[in-house]
Short mmCIF file of C-alpha atoms in Angstrom, two decimals:
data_model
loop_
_atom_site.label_atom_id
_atom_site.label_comp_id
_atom_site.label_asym_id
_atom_site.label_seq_id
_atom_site.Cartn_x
_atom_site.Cartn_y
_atom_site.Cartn_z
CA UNK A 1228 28.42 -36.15 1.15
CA UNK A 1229 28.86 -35.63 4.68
CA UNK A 1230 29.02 -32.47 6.65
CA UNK A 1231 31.93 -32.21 8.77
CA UNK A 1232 31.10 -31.04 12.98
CA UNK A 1233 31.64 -28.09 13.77
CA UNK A 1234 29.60 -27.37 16.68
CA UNK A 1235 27.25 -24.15 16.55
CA UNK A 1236 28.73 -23.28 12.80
CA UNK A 1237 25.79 -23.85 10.07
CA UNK A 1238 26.75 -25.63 7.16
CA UNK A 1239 24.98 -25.19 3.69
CA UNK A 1240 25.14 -27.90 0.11
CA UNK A 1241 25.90 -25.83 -3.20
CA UNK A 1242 25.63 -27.27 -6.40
CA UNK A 1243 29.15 -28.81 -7.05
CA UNK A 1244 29.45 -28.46 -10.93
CA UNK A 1245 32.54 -26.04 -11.49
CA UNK A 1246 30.02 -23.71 -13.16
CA UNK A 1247 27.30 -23.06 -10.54
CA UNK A 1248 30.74 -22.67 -8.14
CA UNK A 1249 32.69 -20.25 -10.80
CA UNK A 1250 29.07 -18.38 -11.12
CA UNK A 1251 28.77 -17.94 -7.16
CA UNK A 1252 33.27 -16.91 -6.67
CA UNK A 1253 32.91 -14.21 -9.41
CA UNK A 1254 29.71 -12.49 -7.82
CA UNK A 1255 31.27 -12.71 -4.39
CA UNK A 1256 34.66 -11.34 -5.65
CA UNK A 1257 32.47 -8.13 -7.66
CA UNK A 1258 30.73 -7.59 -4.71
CA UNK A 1259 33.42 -7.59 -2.43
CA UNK A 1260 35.39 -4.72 -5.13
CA UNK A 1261 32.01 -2.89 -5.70
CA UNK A 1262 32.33 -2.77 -1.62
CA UNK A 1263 35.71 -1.36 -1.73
CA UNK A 1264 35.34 1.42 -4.19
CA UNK A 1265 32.36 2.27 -2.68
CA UNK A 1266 34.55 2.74 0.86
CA UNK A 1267 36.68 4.63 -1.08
CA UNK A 1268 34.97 7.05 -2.37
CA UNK A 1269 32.94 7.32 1.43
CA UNK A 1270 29.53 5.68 0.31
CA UNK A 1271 29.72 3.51 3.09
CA UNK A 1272 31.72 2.03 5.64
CA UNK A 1273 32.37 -1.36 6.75
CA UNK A 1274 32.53 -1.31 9.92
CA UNK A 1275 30.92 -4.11 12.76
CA UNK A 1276 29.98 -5.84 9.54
CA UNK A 1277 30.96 -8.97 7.36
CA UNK A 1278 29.88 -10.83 4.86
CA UNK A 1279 30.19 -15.05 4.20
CA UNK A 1280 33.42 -16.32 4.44
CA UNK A 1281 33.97 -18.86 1.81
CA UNK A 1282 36.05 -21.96 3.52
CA UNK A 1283 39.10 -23.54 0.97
CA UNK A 1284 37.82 -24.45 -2.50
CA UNK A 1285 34.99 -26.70 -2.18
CA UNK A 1286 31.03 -26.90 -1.92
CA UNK A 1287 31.66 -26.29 1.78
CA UNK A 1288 30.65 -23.17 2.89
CA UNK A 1289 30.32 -21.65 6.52
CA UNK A 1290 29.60 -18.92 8.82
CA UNK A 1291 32.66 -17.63 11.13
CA UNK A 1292 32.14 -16.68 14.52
CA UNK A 1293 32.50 -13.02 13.90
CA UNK A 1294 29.83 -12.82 11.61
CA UNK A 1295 27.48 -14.94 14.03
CA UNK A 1296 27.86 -11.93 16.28
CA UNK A 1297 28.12 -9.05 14.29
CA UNK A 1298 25.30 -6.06 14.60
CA UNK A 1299 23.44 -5.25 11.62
CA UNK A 1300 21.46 -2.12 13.36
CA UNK A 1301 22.99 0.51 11.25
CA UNK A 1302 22.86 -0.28 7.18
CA UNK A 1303 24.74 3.30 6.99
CA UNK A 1304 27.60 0.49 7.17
CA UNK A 1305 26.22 -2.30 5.12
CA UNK A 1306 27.76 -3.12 1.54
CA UNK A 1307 25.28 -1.64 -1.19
CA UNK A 1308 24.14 -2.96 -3.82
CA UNK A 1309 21.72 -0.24 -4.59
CA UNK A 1310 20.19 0.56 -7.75
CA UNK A 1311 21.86 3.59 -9.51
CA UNK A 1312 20.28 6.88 -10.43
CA UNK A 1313 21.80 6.59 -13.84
CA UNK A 1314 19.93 7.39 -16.86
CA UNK A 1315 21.35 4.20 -18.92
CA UNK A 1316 19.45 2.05 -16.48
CA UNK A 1317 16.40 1.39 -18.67
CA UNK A 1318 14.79 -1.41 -15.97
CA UNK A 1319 14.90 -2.63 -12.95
CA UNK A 1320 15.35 -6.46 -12.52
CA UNK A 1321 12.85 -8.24 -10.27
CA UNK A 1322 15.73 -9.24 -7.72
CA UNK A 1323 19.31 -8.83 -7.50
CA UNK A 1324 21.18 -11.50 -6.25
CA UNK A 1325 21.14 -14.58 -8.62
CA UNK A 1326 20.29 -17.92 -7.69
CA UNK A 1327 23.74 -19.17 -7.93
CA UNK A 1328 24.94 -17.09 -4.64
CA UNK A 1329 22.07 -17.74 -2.45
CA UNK A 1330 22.99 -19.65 0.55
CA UNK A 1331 20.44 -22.39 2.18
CA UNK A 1332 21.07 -23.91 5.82
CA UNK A 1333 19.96 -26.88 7.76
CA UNK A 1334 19.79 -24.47 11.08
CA UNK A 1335 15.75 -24.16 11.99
CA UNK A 1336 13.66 -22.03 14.34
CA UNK A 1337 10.50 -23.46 15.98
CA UNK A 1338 10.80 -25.96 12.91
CA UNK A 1339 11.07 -22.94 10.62
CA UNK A 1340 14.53 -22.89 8.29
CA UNK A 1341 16.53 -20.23 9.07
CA UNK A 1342 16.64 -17.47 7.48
CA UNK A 1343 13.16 -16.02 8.63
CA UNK A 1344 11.86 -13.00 8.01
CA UNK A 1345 8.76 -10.97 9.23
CA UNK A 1346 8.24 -7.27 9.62
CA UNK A 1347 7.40 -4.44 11.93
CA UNK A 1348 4.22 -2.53 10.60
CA UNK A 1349 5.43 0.91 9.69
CA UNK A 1350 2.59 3.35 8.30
CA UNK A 1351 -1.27 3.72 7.26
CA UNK A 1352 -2.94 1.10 5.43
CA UNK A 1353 -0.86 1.69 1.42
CA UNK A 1354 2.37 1.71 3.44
CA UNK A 1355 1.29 -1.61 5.13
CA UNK A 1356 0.10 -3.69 2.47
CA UNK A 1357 3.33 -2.82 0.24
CA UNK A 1358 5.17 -3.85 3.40
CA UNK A 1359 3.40 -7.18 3.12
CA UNK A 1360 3.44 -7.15 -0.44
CA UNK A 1361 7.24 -7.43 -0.33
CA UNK A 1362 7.42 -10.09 2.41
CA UNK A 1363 5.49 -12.37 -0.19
CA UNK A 1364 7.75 -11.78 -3.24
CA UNK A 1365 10.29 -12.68 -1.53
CA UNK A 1366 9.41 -15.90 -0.69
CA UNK A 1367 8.39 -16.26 -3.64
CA UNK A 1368 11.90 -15.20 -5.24
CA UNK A 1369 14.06 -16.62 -2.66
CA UNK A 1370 11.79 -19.39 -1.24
CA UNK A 1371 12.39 -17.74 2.32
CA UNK A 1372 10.65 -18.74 5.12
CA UNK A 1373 8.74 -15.59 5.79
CA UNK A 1374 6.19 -15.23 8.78
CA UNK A 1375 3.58 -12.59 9.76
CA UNK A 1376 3.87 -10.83 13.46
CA UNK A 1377 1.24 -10.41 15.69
CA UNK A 1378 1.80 -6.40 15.66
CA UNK A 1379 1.30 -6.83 11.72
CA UNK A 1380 -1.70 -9.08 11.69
CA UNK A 1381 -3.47 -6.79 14.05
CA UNK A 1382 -3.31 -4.32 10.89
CA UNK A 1383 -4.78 -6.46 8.25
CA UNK A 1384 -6.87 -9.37 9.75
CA UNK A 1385 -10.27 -7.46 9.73
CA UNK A 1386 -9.68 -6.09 6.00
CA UNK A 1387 -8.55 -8.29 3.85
CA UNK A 1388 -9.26 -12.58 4.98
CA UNK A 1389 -6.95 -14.43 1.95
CA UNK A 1390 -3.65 -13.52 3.50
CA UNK A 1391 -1.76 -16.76 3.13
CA UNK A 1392 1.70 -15.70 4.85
CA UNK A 1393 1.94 -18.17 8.12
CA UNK A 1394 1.61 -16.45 11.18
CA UNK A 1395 5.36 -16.93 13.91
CA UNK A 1396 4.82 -20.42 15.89
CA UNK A 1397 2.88 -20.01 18.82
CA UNK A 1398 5.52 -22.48 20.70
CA UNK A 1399 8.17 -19.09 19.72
CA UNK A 1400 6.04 -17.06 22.40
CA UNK A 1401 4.62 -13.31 21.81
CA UNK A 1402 6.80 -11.10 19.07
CA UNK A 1403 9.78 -9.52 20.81
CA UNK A 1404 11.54 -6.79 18.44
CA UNK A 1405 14.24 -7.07 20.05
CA UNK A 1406 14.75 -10.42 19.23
CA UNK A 1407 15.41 -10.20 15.78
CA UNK A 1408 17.97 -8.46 13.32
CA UNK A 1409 16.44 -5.09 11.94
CA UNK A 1410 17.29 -4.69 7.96
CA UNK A 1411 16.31 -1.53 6.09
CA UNK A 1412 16.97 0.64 2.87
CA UNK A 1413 20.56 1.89 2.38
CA UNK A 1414 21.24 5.56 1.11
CA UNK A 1415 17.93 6.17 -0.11
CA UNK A 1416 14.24 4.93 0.26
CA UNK A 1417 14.33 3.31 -2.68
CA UNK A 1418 17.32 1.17 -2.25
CA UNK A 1419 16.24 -1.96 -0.25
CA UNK A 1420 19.19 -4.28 -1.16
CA UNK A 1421 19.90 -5.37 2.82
CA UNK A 1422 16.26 -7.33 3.06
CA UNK A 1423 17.35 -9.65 -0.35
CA UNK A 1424 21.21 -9.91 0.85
CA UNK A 1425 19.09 -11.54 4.23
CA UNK A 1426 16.25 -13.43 1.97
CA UNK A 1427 19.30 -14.76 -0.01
CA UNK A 1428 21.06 -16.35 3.02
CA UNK A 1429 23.83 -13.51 2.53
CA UNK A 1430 23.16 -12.20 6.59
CA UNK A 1431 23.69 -15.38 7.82
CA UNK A 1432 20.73 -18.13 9.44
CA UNK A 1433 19.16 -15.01 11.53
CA UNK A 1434 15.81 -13.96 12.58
CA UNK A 1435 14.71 -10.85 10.15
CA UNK A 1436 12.65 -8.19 10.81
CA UNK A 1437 11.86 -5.11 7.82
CA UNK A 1438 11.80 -1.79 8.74
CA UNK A 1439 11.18 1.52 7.47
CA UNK A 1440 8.61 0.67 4.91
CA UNK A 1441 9.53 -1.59 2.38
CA UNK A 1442 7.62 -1.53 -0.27
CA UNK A 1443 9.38 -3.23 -3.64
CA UNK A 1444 7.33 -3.22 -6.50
CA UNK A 1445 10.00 -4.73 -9.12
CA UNK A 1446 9.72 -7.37 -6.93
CA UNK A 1447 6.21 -7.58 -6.35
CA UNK A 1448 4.49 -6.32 -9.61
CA UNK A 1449 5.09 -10.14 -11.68
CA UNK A 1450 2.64 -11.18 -8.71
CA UNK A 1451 -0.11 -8.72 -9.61
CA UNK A 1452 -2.94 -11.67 -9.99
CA UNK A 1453 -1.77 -13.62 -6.60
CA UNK A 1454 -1.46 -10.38 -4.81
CA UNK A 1455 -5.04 -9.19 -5.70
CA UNK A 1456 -6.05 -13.11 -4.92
CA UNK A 1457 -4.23 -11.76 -1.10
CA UNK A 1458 -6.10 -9.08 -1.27
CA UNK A 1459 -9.53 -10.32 -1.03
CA UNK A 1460 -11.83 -7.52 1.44
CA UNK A 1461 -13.68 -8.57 3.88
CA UNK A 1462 -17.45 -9.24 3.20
CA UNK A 1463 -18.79 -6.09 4.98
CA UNK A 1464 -16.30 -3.94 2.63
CA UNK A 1465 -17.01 -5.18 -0.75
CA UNK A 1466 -20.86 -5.24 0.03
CA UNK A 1467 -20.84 -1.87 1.02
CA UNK A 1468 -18.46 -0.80 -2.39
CA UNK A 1469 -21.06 -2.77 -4.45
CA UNK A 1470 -24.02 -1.31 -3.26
CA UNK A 1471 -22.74 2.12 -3.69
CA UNK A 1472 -21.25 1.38 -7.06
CA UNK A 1473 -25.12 -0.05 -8.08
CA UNK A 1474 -26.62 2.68 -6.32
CA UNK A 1475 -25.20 5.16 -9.37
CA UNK A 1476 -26.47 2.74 -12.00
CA UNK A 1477 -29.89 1.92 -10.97
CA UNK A 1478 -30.28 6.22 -10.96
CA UNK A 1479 -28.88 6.73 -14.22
CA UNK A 1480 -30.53 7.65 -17.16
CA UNK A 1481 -31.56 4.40 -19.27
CA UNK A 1482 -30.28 6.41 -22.65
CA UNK A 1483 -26.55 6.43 -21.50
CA UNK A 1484 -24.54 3.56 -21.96
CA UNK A 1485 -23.28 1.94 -19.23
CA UNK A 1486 -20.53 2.79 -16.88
CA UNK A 1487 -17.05 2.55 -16.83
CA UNK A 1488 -16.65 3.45 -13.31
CA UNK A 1489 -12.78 5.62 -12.74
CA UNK A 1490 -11.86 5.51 -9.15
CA UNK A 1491 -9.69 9.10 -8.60
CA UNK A 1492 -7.81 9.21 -5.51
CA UNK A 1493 -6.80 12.73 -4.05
CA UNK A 1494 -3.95 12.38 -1.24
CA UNK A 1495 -3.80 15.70 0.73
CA UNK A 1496 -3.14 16.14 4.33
CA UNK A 1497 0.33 15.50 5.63
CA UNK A 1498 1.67 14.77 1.97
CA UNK A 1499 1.57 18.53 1.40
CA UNK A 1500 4.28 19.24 3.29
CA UNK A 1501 6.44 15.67 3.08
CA UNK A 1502 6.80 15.96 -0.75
CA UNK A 1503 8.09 19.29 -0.53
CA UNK A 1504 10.77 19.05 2.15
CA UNK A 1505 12.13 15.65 0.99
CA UNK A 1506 11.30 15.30 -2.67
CA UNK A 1507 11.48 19.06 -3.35
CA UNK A 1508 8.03 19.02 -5.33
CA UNK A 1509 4.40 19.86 -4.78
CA UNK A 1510 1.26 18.12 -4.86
CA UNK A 1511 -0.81 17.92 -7.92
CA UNK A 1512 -3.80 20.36 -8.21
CA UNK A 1513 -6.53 21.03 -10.66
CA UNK A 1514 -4.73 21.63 -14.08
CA UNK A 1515 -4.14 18.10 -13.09
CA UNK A 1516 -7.39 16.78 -12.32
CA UNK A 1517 -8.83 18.49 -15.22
CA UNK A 1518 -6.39 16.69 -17.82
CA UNK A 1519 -7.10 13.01 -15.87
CA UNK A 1520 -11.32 13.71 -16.14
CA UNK A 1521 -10.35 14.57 -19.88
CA UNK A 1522 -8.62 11.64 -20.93
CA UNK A 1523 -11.46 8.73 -19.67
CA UNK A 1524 -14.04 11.08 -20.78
CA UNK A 1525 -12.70 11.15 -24.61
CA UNK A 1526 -12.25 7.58 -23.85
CA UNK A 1527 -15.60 6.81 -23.07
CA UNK A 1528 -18.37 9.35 -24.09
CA UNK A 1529 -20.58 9.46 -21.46
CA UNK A 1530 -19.92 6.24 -19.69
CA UNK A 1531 -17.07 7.64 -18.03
CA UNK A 1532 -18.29 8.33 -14.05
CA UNK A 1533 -16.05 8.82 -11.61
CA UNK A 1534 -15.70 7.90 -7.82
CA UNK A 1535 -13.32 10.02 -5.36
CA UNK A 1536 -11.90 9.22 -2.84
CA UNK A 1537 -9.37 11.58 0.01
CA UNK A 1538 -7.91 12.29 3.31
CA UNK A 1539 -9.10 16.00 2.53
CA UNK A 1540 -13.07 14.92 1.15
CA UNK A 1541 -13.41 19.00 1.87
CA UNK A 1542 -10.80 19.74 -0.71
CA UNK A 1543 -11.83 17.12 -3.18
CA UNK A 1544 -15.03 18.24 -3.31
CA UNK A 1545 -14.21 21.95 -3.42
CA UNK A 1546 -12.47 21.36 -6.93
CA UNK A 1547 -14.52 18.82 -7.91
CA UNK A 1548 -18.21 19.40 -7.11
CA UNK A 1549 -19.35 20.74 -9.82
CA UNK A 1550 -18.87 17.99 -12.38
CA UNK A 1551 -22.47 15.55 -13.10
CA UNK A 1552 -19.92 12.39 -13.23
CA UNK A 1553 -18.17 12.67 -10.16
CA UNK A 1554 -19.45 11.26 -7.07
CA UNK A 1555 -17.34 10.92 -3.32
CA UNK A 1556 -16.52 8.00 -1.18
CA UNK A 1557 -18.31 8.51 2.20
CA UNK A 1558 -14.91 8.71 3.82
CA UNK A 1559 -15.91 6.59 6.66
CA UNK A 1560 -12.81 4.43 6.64
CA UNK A 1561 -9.08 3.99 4.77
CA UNK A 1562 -11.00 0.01 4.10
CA UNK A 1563 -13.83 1.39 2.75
CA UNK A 1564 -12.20 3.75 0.41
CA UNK A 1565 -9.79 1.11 -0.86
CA UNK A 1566 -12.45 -1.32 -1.21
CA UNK A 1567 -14.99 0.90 -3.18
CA UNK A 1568 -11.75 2.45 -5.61
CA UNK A 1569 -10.71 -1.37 -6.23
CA UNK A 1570 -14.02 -1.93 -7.23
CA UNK A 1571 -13.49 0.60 -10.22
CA UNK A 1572 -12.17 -0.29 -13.83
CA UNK A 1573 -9.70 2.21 -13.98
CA UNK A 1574 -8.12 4.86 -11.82
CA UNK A 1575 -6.51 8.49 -11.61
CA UNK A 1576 -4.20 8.91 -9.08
CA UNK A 1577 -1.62 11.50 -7.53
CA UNK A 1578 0.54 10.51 -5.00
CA UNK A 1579 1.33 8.48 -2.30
CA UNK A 1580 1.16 4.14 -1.37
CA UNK A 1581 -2.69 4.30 -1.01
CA UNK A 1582 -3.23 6.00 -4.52
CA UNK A 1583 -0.84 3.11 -5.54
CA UNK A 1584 -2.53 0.73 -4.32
CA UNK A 1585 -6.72 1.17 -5.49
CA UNK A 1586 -4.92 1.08 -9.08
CA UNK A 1587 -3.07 -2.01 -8.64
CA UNK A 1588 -6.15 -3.95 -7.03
CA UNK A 1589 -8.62 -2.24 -9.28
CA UNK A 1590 -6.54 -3.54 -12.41
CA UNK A 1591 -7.43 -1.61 -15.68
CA UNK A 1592 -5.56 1.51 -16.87
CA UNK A 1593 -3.76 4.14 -14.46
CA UNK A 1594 -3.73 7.50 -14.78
CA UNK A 1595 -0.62 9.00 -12.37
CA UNK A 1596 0.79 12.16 -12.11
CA UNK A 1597 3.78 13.13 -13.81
CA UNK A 1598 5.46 15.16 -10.65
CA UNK A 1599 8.95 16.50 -11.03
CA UNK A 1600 11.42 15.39 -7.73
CA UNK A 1601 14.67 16.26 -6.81
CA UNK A 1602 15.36 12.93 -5.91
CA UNK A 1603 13.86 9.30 -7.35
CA UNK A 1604 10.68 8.95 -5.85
CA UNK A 1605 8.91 5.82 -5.64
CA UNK A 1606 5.77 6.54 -7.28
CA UNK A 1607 7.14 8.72 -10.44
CA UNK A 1608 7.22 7.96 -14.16
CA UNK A 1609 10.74 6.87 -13.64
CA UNK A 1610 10.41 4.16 -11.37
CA UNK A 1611 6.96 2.88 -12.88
CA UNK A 1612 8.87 3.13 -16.43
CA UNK A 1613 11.72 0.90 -15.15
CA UNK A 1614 9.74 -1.13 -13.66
CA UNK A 1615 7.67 -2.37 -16.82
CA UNK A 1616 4.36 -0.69 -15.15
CA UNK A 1617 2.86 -0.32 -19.38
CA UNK A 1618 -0.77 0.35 -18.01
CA UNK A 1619 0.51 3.13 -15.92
CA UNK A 1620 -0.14 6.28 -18.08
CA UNK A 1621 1.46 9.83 -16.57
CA UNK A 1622 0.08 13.62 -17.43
CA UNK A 1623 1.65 16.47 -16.45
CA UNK A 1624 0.88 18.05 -13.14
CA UNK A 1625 1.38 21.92 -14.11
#
């Protein structure tokens, strides 16, 4: 089949069976009416934005000119194809845009196919590595070409060495953000359809960038093993989360079985006041605590020890001090304390990306608190329960 000229326009190959083409019509026609009701009833507005054009029936597809040039800087006025607050919504699907609909180009950067996507580092070191975390499902979902920025790599490159995401061509020159086309949640935090309408070929053969911290677990979580594979610490952060972990079991008592080590994260600080003024909700305290020490140590008599770790190591240790199992992180570094938690075989955690992420790496059961929001919030029994996160276990906060 041969592509017809058409000078700067981008042309794409569907499958041509009338099935794969009925499949891909009927999701751009719902789309296009989920758009419209949405307008009407003033979820969003679609203005200075477009989506594909489909050309007459065929397997021809292409891009007009106005979409070429249109701005995608505010998603306030991008169609939405977020995942509703409903109660009848039992799970979240991986991705939403099926196969059938993606589109694929011939248009490359710097030898790269177009669509690319990389992302500004927004955040501390949980925010960053979810950030990452969802630039790798998606090429692994929508076999994107997705690149790492030199802004991001400064971030990671002395933590963790098995990051496999390519860095941008040197021959594309240093990372410019205003080069490339920002994409971002819509409505709320947790609605980050814009980056997969891009991944999908939906945006048209751009240059990506993802902002305002992404972080996608449904998309990510299936790629738990790889992921921890990604996350592989540096030597000097694993041998110094070894040798404290052996340090407690070369000074325990020979007539105590031996350890199931519990990493507990506390997160404190500035979360104190964010969860309140935008989730309407508190942090979790010690009725909390209490009920996570209980539940290892009825699961393992005195094996159970636990390791702490905070941004407030005064606090932590203020409610926690007393107990013969405990025992804190040095606090020396965000690394550090991720490594040595990882290093655990279970975790208790409260709030917050970094919490999130010494369970995830560490890879046995999670204790989470159970906090009440006025809005979804990302790391709540609701999302982890429609997500499929089984080995995520929540106890009441109050």
């Amino acid at each position: 089949m041969s592509i017809p000229d058409r000078g700067k326009h981008l042309y794409y190959r569907r499958l041509a069976s009338p099935r794969s083409l009925f499949v891909g019509l009927s999701f751009f026609f719902v789309l296009v009416i989920y758009i419209y009701v949405s307008n009407y009833r003033g979820v969003i507005s679609l203005q200075n934005y477009s989506l594909l054009r489909l050309s007459e029936s065929t397997n021809i597809y292409h891009h007009s000119a106005d979409l070429l040039n249109v701005s995608t800087t505010a998603f306030s006025s991008t169609p939405t194809l977020e995942r509703k607050d409903n109660v009848k919504v039992k799970s979240l699907l991986p991705t939403i845009i099926p196969p059938t609909s993606w589109v694929k180009y011939f248009k490359q950067w710097h030898g790269l196919r177009l669509p690319v996507i990389t992302c500004r580092p927004r955040g501390r070191l949980g925010n960053i590595m979810g950030e990452y975390a969802t630039m790798y499902s998606l090429k692994r979902h929508y076999n994107v070409t997705v690149v790492i920025n030199n802004d991001f790599k400064k971030k990671i490159k002395y933590i963790f060495l098995n990051t496999s995401l390519p860095d941008i061509p040197a021959s594309a020159g240093p990372f410019k953000l205003q080069d490339w086309t920002p994409v971002q949640y819509i409505g709320s935090w947790n609605n980050y359809a814009p980056i997969e309408l891009a991944a999908a070929g939906l945006l048209g053969p751009k240059k990506f960038v993802m902002e305002k911290y992404a972080f996608e677990i449904q998309m990510f979580h299936q790629f738990k093993e790889e992921l921890r594979k990604e996350f592989t610490f540096a030597p000097n952060y694993t041998t110094k989360a070894n040798g404290f972990l052996s340090n407690i079991m070369e000074n325990r008592s020979s007539e105590l079985p031996d350890p199931v080590f519990v990493g507990f994260h506390i997160r404190r600080t500035d979360y104190k006041k964010f969860i309140k003024n935008r989730y309407g909700s508190h942090l979790p305290e010690t009725a909390y605590f209490t009920r996570a020490l209980s539940h290892y140590r009825t699961k393992f008599p005195d094996a159970a020890v636990f390791i702490v770790a905070s941004d407030d190591l005064q606090y932590a240790r203020s409610k926690l001090d007393q107990y013969h199992d405990v025992f804190f992180s040095p606090g020396f570094s965000a690394g550090e304390d991720m490594a040595l938690l990882a290093s655990c075989n279970h975790s208790i955690i409260t709030v917050g990306s970094f919490g999130f992420w010494t369970a995830f790496l560490a890879g046995g059961e999670v204790v989470y608190a159970d906090v009440t929001t006025k809005i979804e919030y990302r790391f709540s029994r609701k999302m982890f329960e429609k997500i499929g996160l089984d080995y995520f276990i929540p106890l009441p906060v109050d």
